[in-house]
Structures are given as C-alpha cells and as structure tokens.
PDB file of C-alpha atoms in Angstrom:
ATOM      1  CA  MET A1112     -18.792 173.357 320.103  1.00 96.00           C
ATOM      2  CA  ILE A1113     -15.087 172.702 320.436  1.00 98.00           C
ATOM      3  CA  LEU A1114     -13.665 172.546 323.954  1.00 98.00           C
ATOM      4  CA  ILE A1115      -9.923 172.918 324.479  1.00 98.00           C
ATOM      5  CA  THR A1116      -8.054 172.349 327.714  1.00 98.00           C
ATOM      6  CA  GLY A1117      -4.368 172.864 328.204  1.00 98.00           C
ATOM      7  CA  HIS A1118      -1.678 173.582 330.696  1.00 98.00           C
ATOM      8  CA  VAL A1119       1.912 174.664 331.012  1.00 98.00           C
ATOM      9  CA  ILE A1120       4.273 174.291 333.959  1.00 98.00           C
ATOM     10  CA  LEU A1121       5.536 177.595 335.306  1.00 98.00           C
ATOM     11  CA  ALA A1122       9.265 178.027 335.789  1.00 97.00           C
ATOM     12  CA  PRO A1123       9.870 179.949 339.044  1.00 97.00           C
ATOM     13  CA  GLU A1124      12.208 182.441 337.379  1.00 98.00           C
ATOM     14  CA  HIS A1125       9.663 183.116 334.577  1.00 98.00           C
ATOM     15  CA  ARG A1126       6.429 182.818 336.581  1.00 98.00           C
ATOM     16  CA  ALA A1127       5.288 186.449 336.280  1.00 98.00           C
ATOM     17  CA  ARG A1128       6.127 186.613 332.568  1.00 98.00           C
ATOM     18  CA  MET A1129       4.323 183.330 331.838  1.00 98.00           C
ATOM     19  CA  ILE A1130       1.184 184.373 333.715  1.00 98.00           C
ATOM     20  CA  ALA A1131       1.171 187.701 331.880  1.00 98.00           C
ATOM     21  CA  LEU A1132       1.601 185.893 328.543  1.00 98.00           C
ATOM     22  CA  GLY A1133      -1.295 183.562 329.357  1.00 98.00           C
ATOM     23  CA  ALA A1134      -3.600 186.429 330.313  1.00 98.00           C
ATOM     24  CA  GLU A1135      -2.645 188.409 327.190  1.00 98.00           C
ATOM     25  CA  HIS A1136      -3.197 185.378 324.956  1.00 98.00           C
ATOM     26  CA  SER A1137      -6.624 184.680 326.465  1.00 98.00           C
ATOM     27  CA  ALA A1138      -7.728 188.314 326.122  1.00 98.00           C
ATOM     28  CA  ARG A1139      -6.539 188.473 322.509  1.00 98.00           C
ATOM     29  CA  SER A1140      -8.162 185.146 321.663  1.00 98.00           C
ATOM     30  CA  ARG A1141     -11.542 186.257 323.051  1.00 98.00           C
ATOM     31  CA  SER A1142     -11.666 188.923 320.338  1.00 98.00           C
ATOM     32  CA  GLU A1143     -11.329 186.353 317.535  1.00 98.00           C
ATOM     33  CA  PRO A1144     -14.351 185.249 315.494  1.00 98.00           C
ATOM     34  CA  GLY A1145     -15.861 182.043 316.847  1.00 98.00           C
ATOM     35  CA  CYS A1146     -14.317 182.295 320.314  1.00 98.00           C
ATOM     36  CA  LEU A1147     -17.006 181.745 322.937  1.00 98.00           C
ATOM     37  CA  ALA A1148     -14.636 181.702 325.929  1.00 98.00           C
ATOM     38  CA  HIS A1149     -10.896 181.647 326.536  1.00 98.00           C
ATOM     39  CA  ASN A1150      -9.585 181.755 330.086  1.00 98.00           C
ATOM     40  CA  CYS A1151      -6.286 181.291 331.889  1.00 98.00           C
ATOM     41  CA  HIS A1152      -6.103 180.116 335.520  1.00 98.00           C
ATOM     42  CA  VAL A1153      -3.442 179.202 338.051  1.00 98.00           C
ATOM     43  CA  ASP A1154      -4.199 175.672 339.291  1.00 98.00           C
ATOM     44  CA  VAL A1155      -5.108 175.942 343.005  1.00 97.00           C
ATOM     45  CA  GLU A1156      -3.898 172.372 343.599  1.00 98.00           C
ATOM     46  CA  ASN A1157      -0.610 172.917 341.777  1.00 97.00           C
ATOM     47  CA  PRO A1158       0.324 176.622 341.750  1.00 97.00           C
ATOM     48  CA  ASP A1159       3.138 175.875 339.303  1.00 97.00           C
ATOM     49  CA  ARG A1160       0.623 174.910 336.597  1.00 98.00           C
ATOM     50  CA  LEU A1161      -1.126 177.464 334.389  1.00 98.00           C
ATOM     51  CA  MET A1162      -4.411 176.099 333.008  1.00 98.00           C
ATOM     52  CA  PHE A1163      -6.339 177.117 329.894  1.00 98.00           C
ATOM     53  CA  VAL A1164     -10.019 176.452 329.148  1.00 98.00           C
ATOM     54  CA  GLU A1165     -11.408 177.471 325.775  1.00 98.00           C
ATOM     55  CA  GLU A1166     -14.772 177.182 323.992  1.00 98.00           C
ATOM     56  CA  TRP A1167     -15.041 177.679 320.232  1.00 98.00           C
ATOM     57  CA  GLU A1168     -18.002 177.675 317.855  1.00 98.00           C
ATOM     58  CA  SER A1169     -16.368 175.339 315.340  1.00 98.00           C
ATOM     59  CA  ILE A1170     -13.230 173.511 314.301  1.00 98.00           C
ATOM     60  CA  ASP A1171     -12.811 176.088 311.535  1.00 98.00           C
ATOM     61  CA  ALA A1172     -12.641 178.844 314.167  1.00 98.00           C
ATOM     62  CA  VAL A1173      -9.981 176.817 316.024  1.00 98.00           C
ATOM     63  CA  ARG A1174      -7.960 176.318 312.838  1.00 98.00           C
ATOM     64  CA  THR A1175      -8.116 180.054 312.170  1.00 98.00           C
ATOM     65  CA  HIS A1176      -7.036 180.734 315.766  1.00 98.00           C
ATOM     66  CA  PHE A1177      -4.067 178.375 315.461  1.00 97.00           C
ATOM     67  CA  ALA A1178      -3.028 180.141 312.220  1.00 98.00           C
ATOM     68  CA  VAL A1179      -2.872 183.586 313.883  1.00 98.00           C
ATOM     69  CA  PRO A1180       0.835 184.521 314.113  1.00 98.00           C
ATOM     70  CA  ALA A1181       0.387 185.736 317.706  1.00 97.00           C
ATOM     71  CA  SER A1182      -0.918 182.288 318.708  1.00 97.00           C
ATOM     72  CA  GLY A1183       2.173 180.607 317.302  1.00 96.00           C
ATOM     73  CA  ALA A1184       4.433 183.141 318.988  1.00 97.00           C
ATOM     74  CA  PHE A1185       2.636 182.545 322.303  1.00 97.00           C
ATOM     75  CA  VAL A1186       3.175 178.783 322.124  1.00 97.00           C
ATOM     76  CA  ALA A1187       6.822 179.190 321.102  1.00 97.00           C
ATOM     77  CA  GLU A1188       7.569 181.546 323.993  1.00 97.00           C
ATOM     78  CA  MET A1189       5.781 179.344 326.533  1.00 98.00           C
ATOM     79  CA  ARG A1190       7.772 176.331 325.291  1.00 97.00           C
ATOM     80  CA  ALA A1191      10.996 178.293 325.693  1.00 98.00           C
ATOM     81  CA  LEU A1192      10.149 179.428 329.247  1.00 98.00           C
ATOM     82  CA  SER A1193       8.664 176.207 330.661  1.00 98.00           C
ATOM     83  CA  PRO A1194      10.641 173.237 331.967  1.00 97.00           C
ATOM     84  CA  GLN A1195       8.115 170.939 330.201  1.00 96.00           C
ATOM     85  CA  PRO A1196       6.279 171.142 326.873  1.00 95.00           C
ATOM     86  CA  PRO A1197       2.756 172.603 327.078  1.00 95.00           C
ATOM     87  CA  ALA A1198      -0.108 170.085 326.968  1.00 97.00           C
ATOM     88  CA  ILE A1199      -3.318 170.499 324.963  1.00 97.00           C
ATOM     89  CA  ARG A1200      -6.471 168.417 324.497  1.00 98.00           C
ATOM     90  CA  ILE A1201      -9.172 169.260 321.932  1.00 98.00           C
ATOM     91  CA  TYR A1202     -12.707 167.873 322.186  1.00 98.00           C
ATOM     92  CA  THR A1203     -16.019 168.171 320.417  1.00 98.00           C
ATOM     93  CA  ALA A1204     -18.684 168.969 323.006  1.00 96.00           C
ATOM     94  CA  GLU A1205     -22.422 169.426 323.400  1.00 93.00           C
ATOM     95  CA  ASP A1206     -23.915 171.619 326.103  1.00 91.00           C
ATOM     96  CA  ILE A1207     -26.404 169.404 327.961  1.00 94.00           C
ATOM     97  CA  THR A1208     -26.957 171.676 330.967  1.00 93.00           C
ATOM     98  CA  ALA A1209     -30.671 172.185 330.239  1.00 94.00           C
ATOM     99  CA  LYS A1210     -31.226 168.437 329.793  1.00 93.00           C
ATOM    100  CA  LEU A1211     -29.689 167.684 333.176  1.00 94.00           C
ATOM    101  CA  MET A1212     -30.784 170.717 335.149  1.00 92.00           C
ATOM    102  CA  GLY A1213     -34.284 171.115 333.718  1.00 81.00           C
TER     103      GLY A1213
END
C-alpha cells in the first residue's frame, strides 16, 4: 500500500474556496482506480492547515492519479491561493493492525 500525507496552509481570504477544493479533490480521487481512501481534514491544532491522508493500492495507481489533469489543476490552484507551498510525503506501508491487535 502507498500512504500519502500532505498539507496546505489556508489563506484567510481564500479559506472557504480552499476547503471546498480539498473536499472536491478528495471526492474525485476516491473514484479513481486503486484509491483505497482519500480524505481532507482541517487540523484541529492549527485551523489554518488543511490536511490530506490518502491510501493507494500501488505506486502505479498513484502515478496515474498524479497524471489526471484535474489533480494537476488542483495543486496549481492550491499553490496560487496558499501563502506557502503545499507539502506532501509519500510512503510505502504495510497494514499490521491484526498482528498488533490480535
């Protein structure tokens, strides 16, 4: 599994638009092949930070997702609206819940 985390800082004057963009992007992404989860959250410790948590079946699914024109447009608009560049981290992951929880 591929796990992606990311965030973008919300500009006060664009807050509503940025949150709407994040929610739209997550909903659209969940319909893509290989997307196991894609969610957007406002950080409760820093309400000016919009967080993203994604789970993908494979790196190929992520590459396909990144190649979708709407994904590129989303990133470009967020960059234009935010006072800071968005941050992203991509990990390979293994679900070990059953091993730890029995």
